[in-house]
mmCIF file of C-alpha atoms in Angstrom:
data_model
loop_
_atom_site.group_PDB
_atom_site.id
_atom_site.type_symbol
_atom_site.label_atom_id
_atom_site.label_comp_id
_atom_site.label_asym_id
_atom_site.label_seq_id
_atom_site.Cartn_x
_atom_site.Cartn_y
_atom_site.Cartn_z
ATOM 1 C CA UNK A 257 0.000 0.000 0.000
ATOM 2 C CA UNK A 258 2.826 2.325 0.829
ATOM 3 C CA UNK A 259 4.516 1.491 -2.453
ATOM 4 C CA UNK A 260 1.232 2.127 -4.298
ATOM 5 C CA UNK A 261 0.810 5.481 -2.563
ATOM 6 C CA UNK A 262 4.394 6.407 -3.427
ATOM 7 C CA UNK A 263 3.948 5.557 -7.102
ATOM 8 C CA UNK A 264 0.515 7.237 -7.163
ATOM 9 C CA UNK A 265 1.914 10.477 -5.749
ATOM 10 C CA UNK A 266 4.750 10.546 -8.246
ATOM 11 C CA UNK A 267 2.308 9.840 -11.060
ATOM 12 C CA UNK A 268 0.170 12.806 -10.011
ATOM 13 C CA UNK A 269 3.226 15.037 -9.929
ATOM 14 C CA UNK A 270 4.273 13.912 -13.389
ATOM 15 C CA UNK A 271 0.768 14.517 -14.727
ATOM 16 C CA UNK A 272 0.655 18.018 -13.285
ATOM 17 C CA UNK A 273 4.075 18.731 -14.723
ATOM 18 C CA UNK A 274 3.001 17.527 -18.136
ATOM 19 C CA UNK A 275 -0.052 19.810 -18.067
ATOM 20 C CA UNK A 276 2.161 22.746 -17.148
ATOM 21 C CA UNK A 277 4.543 21.916 -19.978
ATOM 22 C CA UNK A 278 7.469 21.160 -17.716
ATOM 23 C CA UNK A 279 9.865 18.187 -17.924
ATOM 24 C CA UNK A 280 8.532 14.985 -16.259
ATOM 25 C CA UNK A 281 10.538 13.786 -13.257
ATOM 26 C CA UNK A 282 11.068 10.059 -12.784
ATOM 27 C CA UNK A 283 11.532 8.474 -9.390
ATOM 28 C CA UNK A 284 15.125 7.591 -10.301
ATOM 29 C CA UNK A 285 15.898 11.340 -10.555
ATOM 30 C CA UNK A 286 15.497 11.788 -6.814
ATOM 31 C CA UNK A 287 18.697 11.777 -4.757
ATOM 32 C CA UNK A 288 19.646 8.315 -3.527
ATOM 33 C CA UNK A 289 19.655 9.381 0.121
ATOM 34 C CA UNK A 290 16.096 10.714 -0.218
ATOM 35 C CA UNK A 291 14.974 7.508 -1.867
ATOM 36 C CA UNK A 292 16.649 5.485 0.882
ATOM 37 C CA UNK A 293 14.717 7.440 3.522
ATOM 38 C CA UNK A 294 11.463 6.840 1.647
ATOM 39 C CA UNK A 295 12.129 3.114 1.258
ATOM 40 C CA UNK A 296 12.856 2.758 4.963
ATOM 41 C CA UNK A 297 9.229 3.742 5.653
ATOM 42 C CA UNK A 298 7.890 0.787 3.682
ATOM 43 C CA UNK A 299 6.979 -2.590 5.080
ATOM 44 C CA UNK A 300 8.865 -5.693 4.035
ATOM 45 C CA UNK A 301 6.454 -6.848 1.316
ATOM 46 C CA UNK A 302 6.299 -3.369 -0.263
ATOM 47 C CA UNK A 303 10.084 -3.017 -0.074
ATOM 48 C CA UNK A 304 10.533 -6.327 -1.879
ATOM 49 C CA UNK A 305 7.983 -5.267 -4.533
ATOM 50 C CA UNK A 306 9.760 -1.922 -5.122
ATOM 51 C CA UNK A 307 13.047 -3.805 -5.576
ATOM 52 C CA UNK A 308 11.534 -5.589 -8.579
ATOM 53 C CA UNK A 309 10.709 -2.358 -10.437
ATOM 54 C CA UNK A 310 14.116 -1.517 -11.913
ATOM 55 C CA UNK A 311 17.814 -2.030 -11.360
ATOM 56 C CA UNK A 312 18.278 1.278 -9.548
ATOM 57 C CA UNK A 313 15.533 0.603 -7.040
ATOM 58 C CA UNK A 314 16.744 -2.968 -6.698
ATOM 59 C CA UNK A 315 20.121 -1.774 -5.455
ATOM 60 C CA UNK A 316 18.492 0.609 -2.955
ATOM 61 C CA UNK A 317 15.951 -1.986 -1.798
ATOM 62 C CA UNK A 318 18.767 -4.452 -1.085
ATOM 63 C CA UNK A 319 20.429 -2.130 1.432
ATOM 64 C CA UNK A 320 21.428 -4.315 4.444
ATOM 65 C CA UNK A 321 20.854 -1.458 6.905
ATOM 66 C CA UNK A 322 17.270 -1.035 5.700
ATOM 67 C CA UNK A 323 16.474 -4.716 6.116
ATOM 68 C CA UNK A 324 18.191 -4.805 9.502
ATOM 69 C CA UNK A 325 16.093 -1.895 10.747
ATOM 70 C CA UNK A 326 12.939 -3.540 9.398
ATOM 71 C CA UNK A 327 13.724 -6.856 11.083
ATOM 72 C CA UNK A 328 14.554 -5.188 14.388
ATOM 73 C CA UNK A 329 11.282 -3.229 14.229
ATOM 74 C CA UNK A 330 9.297 -6.454 13.766
ATOM 75 C CA UNK A 331 11.386 -8.789 15.947
ATOM 76 C CA UNK A 332 13.482 -6.903 18.539
ATOM 77 C CA UNK A 333 14.812 -10.204 19.892
ATOM 78 C CA UNK A 334 16.902 -10.839 16.762
ATOM 79 C CA UNK A 335 19.221 -8.086 17.922
ATOM 80 C CA UNK A 336 20.938 -10.670 20.115
ATOM 81 C CA UNK A 337 21.424 -13.165 17.281
ATOM 82 C CA UNK A 338 25.098 -12.962 16.259
ATOM 83 C CA UNK A 339 24.828 -13.545 12.507
ATOM 84 C CA UNK A 340 22.692 -14.948 9.752
ATOM 85 C CA UNK A 341 23.754 -17.245 6.950
ATOM 86 C CA UNK A 342 23.217 -16.360 3.307
ATOM 87 C CA UNK A 343 21.684 -12.947 2.628
ATOM 88 C CA UNK A 344 21.668 -11.527 6.139
ATOM 89 C CA UNK A 345 18.539 -9.824 7.463
ATOM 90 C CA UNK A 346 16.933 -9.793 4.021
ATOM 91 C CA UNK A 347 17.108 -13.585 3.858
ATOM 92 C CA UNK A 348 15.890 -13.739 7.475
ATOM 93 C CA UNK A 349 12.793 -11.722 6.580
ATOM 94 C CA UNK A 350 12.135 -13.857 3.497
ATOM 95 C CA UNK A 351 12.285 -17.020 5.624
ATOM 96 C CA UNK A 352 10.590 -15.859 8.823
ATOM 97 C CA UNK A 353 7.837 -13.499 7.638
ATOM 98 C CA UNK A 354 5.674 -15.893 5.578
ATOM 99 C CA UNK A 355 4.007 -18.828 7.270
ATOM 100 C CA UNK A 356 5.503 -22.210 6.301
ATOM 101 C CA UNK A 357 3.263 -24.120 3.902
ATOM 102 C CA UNK A 358 2.256 -27.656 4.843
ATOM 103 C CA UNK A 359 4.334 -30.331 3.131
ATOM 104 C CA UNK A 360 2.133 -32.237 0.713
ATOM 105 C CA UNK A 361 2.274 -35.992 1.156
ATOM 106 C CA UNK A 362 2.511 -38.199 -1.934
ATOM 107 C CA UNK A 363 -0.937 -39.392 -2.982
ATOM 108 C CA UNK A 364 0.526 -42.329 -4.884
ATOM 109 C CA UNK A 365 3.805 -44.209 -4.583
ATOM 110 C CA UNK A 366 5.447 -46.214 -7.335
ATOM 111 C CA UNK A 367 7.966 -48.844 -6.243
ATOM 112 C CA UNK A 368 10.585 -50.072 -8.686
ATOM 113 C CA UNK A 369 11.919 -53.313 -7.199
ATOM 114 C CA UNK A 370 14.862 -55.322 -8.573
ATOM 115 C CA UNK A 371 16.209 -58.370 -6.755
ATOM 116 C CA UNK A 372 19.527 -59.894 -7.821
ATOM 117 C CA UNK A 373 21.203 -63.085 -6.707
ATOM 118 C CA UNK A 374 24.891 -63.362 -7.421
ATOM 119 C CA UNK A 375 24.563 -60.993 -10.374
ATOM 120 C CA UNK A 376 21.520 -62.208 -12.383
ATOM 121 C CA UNK A 377 18.182 -60.490 -11.770
ATOM 122 C CA UNK A 378 15.595 -62.904 -10.369
ATOM 123 C CA UNK A 379 12.825 -60.334 -9.745
ATOM 124 C CA UNK A 380 11.970 -57.070 -11.484
ATOM 125 C CA UNK A 381 8.632 -55.517 -10.693
ATOM 126 C CA UNK A 382 6.802 -52.180 -10.476
ATOM 127 C CA UNK A 383 4.235 -51.819 -7.697
ATOM 128 C CA UNK A 384 1.789 -48.915 -7.448
ATOM 129 C CA UNK A 385 0.416 -48.009 -4.013
ATOM 130 C CA UNK A 386 -2.540 -45.756 -3.216
ATOM 131 C CA UNK A 387 -1.085 -43.622 -0.426
ATOM 132 C CA UNK A 388 -4.087 -41.311 -0.022
ATOM 133 C CA UNK A 389 -6.534 -43.789 1.496
ATOM 134 C CA UNK A 390 -7.371 -43.580 5.173
ATOM 135 C CA UNK A 391 -6.498 -47.230 5.634
ATOM 136 C CA UNK A 392 -2.961 -46.716 4.330
ATOM 137 C CA UNK A 393 -2.373 -43.513 6.324
ATOM 138 C CA UNK A 394 -3.621 -44.985 9.604
ATOM 139 C CA UNK A 395 -2.061 -48.448 9.310
ATOM 140 C CA UNK A 396 1.622 -49.330 9.764
ATOM 141 C CA UNK A 397 3.565 -48.515 6.614
ATOM 142 C CA UNK A 398 4.014 -51.571 4.415
ATOM 143 C CA UNK A 399 4.451 -52.183 0.698
ATOM 144 C CA UNK A 400 4.511 -55.727 -0.716
ATOM 145 C CA UNK A 401 6.306 -56.411 -3.969
ATOM 146 C CA UNK A 402 4.802 -59.915 -4.186
ATOM 147 C CA UNK A 403 1.043 -59.483 -4.332
ATOM 148 C CA UNK A 404 0.384 -63.203 -4.810
ATOM 149 C CA UNK A 405 2.470 -66.190 -3.778
ATOM 150 C CA UNK A 406 6.244 -66.312 -4.033
ATOM 151 C CA UNK A 407 8.386 -67.614 -6.850
ATOM 152 C CA UNK A 408 11.208 -70.081 -7.347
ATOM 153 C CA UNK A 409 14.687 -68.870 -8.244
ATOM 154 C CA UNK A 410 16.690 -70.713 -10.925
ATOM 155 C CA UNK A 411 19.256 -71.829 -8.316
ATOM 156 C CA UNK A 412 19.316 -72.258 -4.518
ATOM 157 C CA UNK A 413 19.295 -68.861 -2.858
ATOM 158 C CA UNK A 414 22.126 -67.750 -0.567
ATOM 159 C CA UNK A 415 20.747 -64.775 1.437
ATOM 160 C CA UNK A 416 24.187 -63.151 1.760
ATOM 161 C CA UNK A 417 24.491 -63.030 -2.065
ATOM 162 C CA UNK A 418 21.228 -61.139 -2.547
ATOM 163 C CA UNK A 419 21.192 -57.531 -3.742
ATOM 164 C CA UNK A 420 18.004 -55.485 -3.589
ATOM 165 C CA UNK A 421 17.209 -52.179 -5.260
ATOM 166 C CA UNK A 422 13.977 -50.555 -4.087
ATOM 167 C CA UNK A 423 13.213 -47.100 -5.499
ATOM 168 C CA UNK A 424 10.221 -45.085 -4.290
ATOM 169 C CA UNK A 425 8.905 -42.595 -6.855
ATOM 170 C CA UNK A 426 6.314 -39.852 -6.414
ATOM 171 C CA UNK A 427 4.629 -39.551 -9.849
ATOM 172 C CA UNK A 428 3.179 -36.119 -9.010
ATOM 173 C CA UNK A 429 6.567 -34.463 -8.465
ATOM 174 C CA UNK A 430 8.865 -36.863 -10.280
ATOM 175 C CA UNK A 431 11.117 -37.117 -7.222
ATOM 176 C CA UNK A 432 12.531 -40.460 -6.107
ATOM 177 C CA UNK A 433 14.424 -41.871 -3.138
ATOM 178 C CA UNK A 434 16.427 -45.025 -2.565
ATOM 179 C CA UNK A 435 14.759 -47.196 0.086
ATOM 180 C CA UNK A 436 17.256 -50.068 0.200
ATOM 181 C CA UNK A 437 20.862 -50.574 1.252
ATOM 182 C CA UNK A 438 21.445 -52.766 -1.840
ATOM 183 C CA UNK A 439 23.406 -55.256 0.284
ATOM 184 C CA UNK A 440 21.907 -57.028 3.328
ATOM 185 C CA UNK A 441 22.525 -55.325 6.655
ATOM 186 C CA UNK A 442 21.565 -58.526 8.490
ATOM 187 C CA UNK A 443 20.500 -62.104 7.770
ATOM 188 C CA UNK A 444 18.206 -63.755 10.313
ATOM 189 C CA UNK A 445 16.296 -66.998 10.424
ATOM 190 C CA UNK A 446 12.710 -67.656 11.449
ATOM 191 C CA UNK A 447 12.727 -70.245 14.210
ATOM 192 C CA UNK A 448 9.296 -71.628 13.285
ATOM 193 C CA UNK A 449 9.715 -72.214 9.539
ATOM 194 C CA UNK A 450 13.500 -72.087 9.176
ATOM 195 C CA UNK A 451 13.249 -69.513 6.377
ATOM 196 C CA UNK A 452 16.077 -67.016 5.994
ATOM 197 C CA UNK A 453 15.290 -63.288 6.204
ATOM 198 C CA UNK A 454 17.675 -60.877 4.482
ATOM 199 C CA UNK A 455 17.115 -57.285 5.611
ATOM 200 C CA UNK A 456 18.011 -54.199 3.581
ATOM 201 C CA UNK A 457 17.632 -50.896 5.421
ATOM 202 C CA UNK A 458 18.307 -47.182 5.062
ATOM 203 C CA UNK A 459 17.903 -44.517 7.759
ATOM 204 C CA UNK A 460 15.854 -41.429 6.955
ATOM 205 C CA UNK A 461 15.556 -38.221 8.919
ATOM 206 C CA UNK A 462 13.293 -37.809 11.908
ATOM 207 C CA UNK A 463 14.234 -41.104 13.563
ATOM 208 C CA UNK A 464 12.615 -43.236 10.850
ATOM 209 C CA UNK A 465 14.252 -46.089 8.944
ATOM 210 C CA UNK A 466 12.969 -47.998 5.922
ATOM 211 C CA UNK A 467 13.574 -51.733 6.082
ATOM 212 C CA UNK A 468 13.043 -54.117 3.173
ATOM 213 C CA UNK A 469 12.863 -57.830 3.959
ATOM 214 C CA UNK A 470 13.364 -60.761 1.597
ATOM 215 C CA UNK A 471 12.107 -64.055 3.051
ATOM 216 C CA UNK A 472 13.337 -67.136 1.206
ATOM 217 C CA UNK A 473 13.870 -70.862 1.579
ATOM 218 C CA UNK A 474 17.531 -71.168 0.676
ATOM 219 C CA UNK A 475 17.344 -74.942 0.263
ATOM 220 C CA UNK A 476 14.832 -74.880 -2.590
ATOM 221 C CA UNK A 477 15.497 -71.385 -3.889
ATOM 222 C CA UNK A 478 11.951 -70.239 -3.122
ATOM 223 C CA UNK A 479 11.339 -66.549 -2.357
ATOM 224 C CA UNK A 480 8.231 -66.169 -0.214
ATOM 225 C CA UNK A 481 8.114 -62.451 0.549
ATOM 226 C CA UNK A 482 9.615 -59.147 -0.586
ATOM 227 C CA UNK A 483 8.254 -56.254 1.472
ATOM 228 C CA UNK A 484 9.107 -52.753 2.675
ATOM 229 C CA UNK A 485 8.252 -51.456 6.157
ATOM 230 C CA UNK A 486 9.182 -48.484 8.345
ATOM 231 C CA UNK A 487 10.273 -48.442 11.990
ATOM 232 C CA UNK A 488 11.013 -45.733 14.513
ATOM 233 C CA UNK A 489 13.884 -45.336 16.929
ATOM 234 C CA UNK A 490 12.218 -47.622 19.482
ATOM 235 C CA UNK A 491 11.820 -50.487 17.024
ATOM 236 C CA UNK A 492 8.069 -49.997 16.661
ATOM 237 C CA UNK A 493 6.084 -49.635 13.482
ATOM 238 C CA UNK A 494 5.469 -46.251 11.853
ATOM 239 C CA UNK A 495 2.088 -45.243 10.472
ATOM 240 C CA UNK A 496 1.677 -44.616 6.789
ATOM 241 C CA UNK A 497 1.234 -40.877 7.350
ATOM 242 C CA UNK A 498 4.451 -40.490 9.364
ATOM 243 C CA UNK A 499 6.402 -42.706 6.970
ATOM 244 C CA UNK A 500 5.157 -40.718 3.975
ATOM 245 C CA UNK A 501 6.254 -37.487 5.688
ATOM 246 C CA UNK A 502 9.756 -38.922 6.174
ATOM 247 C CA UNK A 503 9.854 -40.195 2.570
ATOM 248 C CA UNK A 504 8.694 -36.813 1.221
ATOM 249 C CA UNK A 505 11.382 -35.023 3.256
ATOM 250 C CA UNK A 506 14.011 -37.439 1.928
ATOM 251 C CA UNK A 507 12.827 -36.853 -1.645
ATOM 252 C CA UNK A 508 13.154 -33.093 -1.199
ATOM 253 C CA UNK A 509 16.554 -33.346 0.509
ATOM 254 C CA UNK A 510 20.006 -32.846 -0.951
ATOM 255 C CA UNK A 511 21.536 -35.824 -2.746
ATOM 256 C CA UNK A 512 25.112 -37.021 -2.307
ATOM 257 C CA UNK A 513 26.502 -39.025 -5.171
ATOM 258 C CA UNK A 514 30.172 -39.261 -4.226
ATOM 259 C CA UNK A 515 32.080 -42.496 -3.915
ATOM 260 C CA UNK A 516 31.618 -42.959 -0.169
ATOM 261 C CA UNK A 517 27.870 -42.272 -0.109
ATOM 262 C CA UNK A 518 26.973 -45.942 0.365
ATOM 263 C CA UNK A 519 29.369 -46.243 3.314
ATOM 264 C CA UNK A 520 27.895 -43.105 4.889
ATOM 265 C CA UNK A 521 24.373 -44.506 4.485
ATOM 266 C CA UNK A 522 25.436 -47.723 6.196
ATOM 267 C CA UNK A 523 27.077 -45.714 8.997
ATOM 268 C CA UNK A 524 23.874 -43.711 9.531
ATOM 269 C CA UNK A 525 21.888 -46.918 9.781
ATOM 270 C CA UNK A 526 24.382 -48.367 12.266
ATOM 271 C CA UNK A 527 23.991 -45.231 14.377
ATOM 272 C CA UNK A 528 20.220 -45.636 14.137
ATOM 273 C CA UNK A 529 20.488 -49.259 15.304
ATOM 274 C CA UNK A 530 22.887 -48.259 18.092
ATOM 275 C CA UNK A 531 20.474 -45.616 19.343
ATOM 276 C CA UNK A 532 17.597 -48.093 19.217
ATOM 277 C CA UNK A 533 19.638 -50.631 21.200
ATOM 278 C CA UNK A 534 20.620 -48.010 23.790
ATOM 279 C CA UNK A 535 17.002 -46.933 24.293
ATOM 280 C CA UNK A 536 15.916 -50.558 24.647
ATOM 281 C CA UNK A 537 18.593 -51.169 27.289
ATOM 282 C CA UNK A 538 17.598 -47.999 29.143
ATOM 283 C CA UNK A 539 13.956 -49.097 29.155
ATOM 284 C CA UNK A 540 14.967 -52.539 30.423
ATOM 285 C CA UNK A 541 16.996 -50.977 33.273
ATOM 286 C CA UNK A 542 14.145 -48.661 34.178
ATOM 287 C CA UNK A 543 11.630 -51.492 34.210
ATOM 288 C CA UNK A 544 14.045 -53.581 36.296
ATOM 289 C CA UNK A 545 14.400 -50.801 38.845
ATOM 290 C CA UNK A 546 10.638 -50.335 38.909
ATOM 291 C CA UNK A 547 10.107 -54.054 39.486
ATOM 292 C CA UNK A 548 12.714 -54.008 42.267
ATOM 293 C CA UNK A 549 11.003 -51.074 43.952
ATOM 294 C CA UNK A 550 7.604 -52.745 43.692
ATOM 295 C CA UNK A 551 9.042 -55.960 45.128
ATOM 296 C CA UNK A 552 10.622 -54.015 47.995
ATOM 297 C CA UNK A 553 7.374 -52.224 48.790
ATOM 298 C CA UNK A 554 5.476 -55.511 48.672
ATOM 299 C CA UNK A 555 7.995 -57.218 50.957
ATOM 300 C CA UNK A 556 7.886 -54.324 53.426
ATOM 301 C CA UNK A 557 4.095 -54.396 53.463
ATOM 302 C CA UNK A 558 4.133 -58.174 54.055
ATOM 303 C CA UNK A 559 6.643 -57.862 56.910
ATOM 304 C CA UNK A 560 4.618 -55.083 58.446
ATOM 305 C CA UNK A 561 1.530 -57.271 58.274
ATOM 306 C CA UNK A 562 3.396 -60.135 60.010
ATOM 307 C CA UNK A 563 4.664 -57.801 62.729
ATOM 308 C CA UNK A 564 1.165 -56.496 63.278
ATOM 309 C CA UNK A 565 -0.179 -60.034 63.669
ATOM 310 C CA UNK A 566 2.642 -60.924 66.083
ATOM 311 C CA UNK A 567 2.076 -57.942 68.356
ATOM 312 C CA UNK A 568 -1.674 -58.313 68.562
#
């Protein structure tokens, strides 16, 4: 509004000058110090709009002292902040003044799954998942690559020789993220059926990790299950909504394609597992202390009851 009033006043002056037959005066003809004083009376949005008018006004509107005074007028507490990265107080205003928009969750996920055993590809499949349904958002996150029964590999399967590539793609934005460690991070065995479980995992931000599991009968080369789940730092399941938020943040994050990226991803997952183990041990110690205290209180109450019966 202030910028509109400024331009309207100058337009009226130019019109009056034209009627009088005098030379029209443009806003750039004013002394720079006068213009700087005028711009300092504008609010942040108007100051940014004036900076888009021409190159001369852009240089004046980018004055660090003007943006510092504007930020201090709106947020006096930032005076104690030592420094700001990037563009100083102008960048601070651009980041802090508007309200952050909600991050849109993917409405549909496309999984590109490729399973290799010793080099040859034994499974290549594309799975589409409706991620907008209430059932998916409220249930634990899970995507199955094998919709029907499993399949038999050409040769007996050695879980340690498996390599899994699981790519999650958001068709709306075209962004993708790797959801597998390519090589197994662990190989377990189900005690009931004897099937081997090869786990491929990658740690995302926010204390969430994606874990893909390949369940197979290594004796007969039969793959029973290929699935992707999400777990939190306590080892519990993550809902579809929270997992989608972590996946969307990973898709929008910065990529690192250097040679040691795979080792760094494995190190992040090991740190995630270490933190999960430490929290589990802390919970076990706390529950043990609580049980000990309850046992002590119960024993004291029982002894007190016996003493009371003895003295009666």
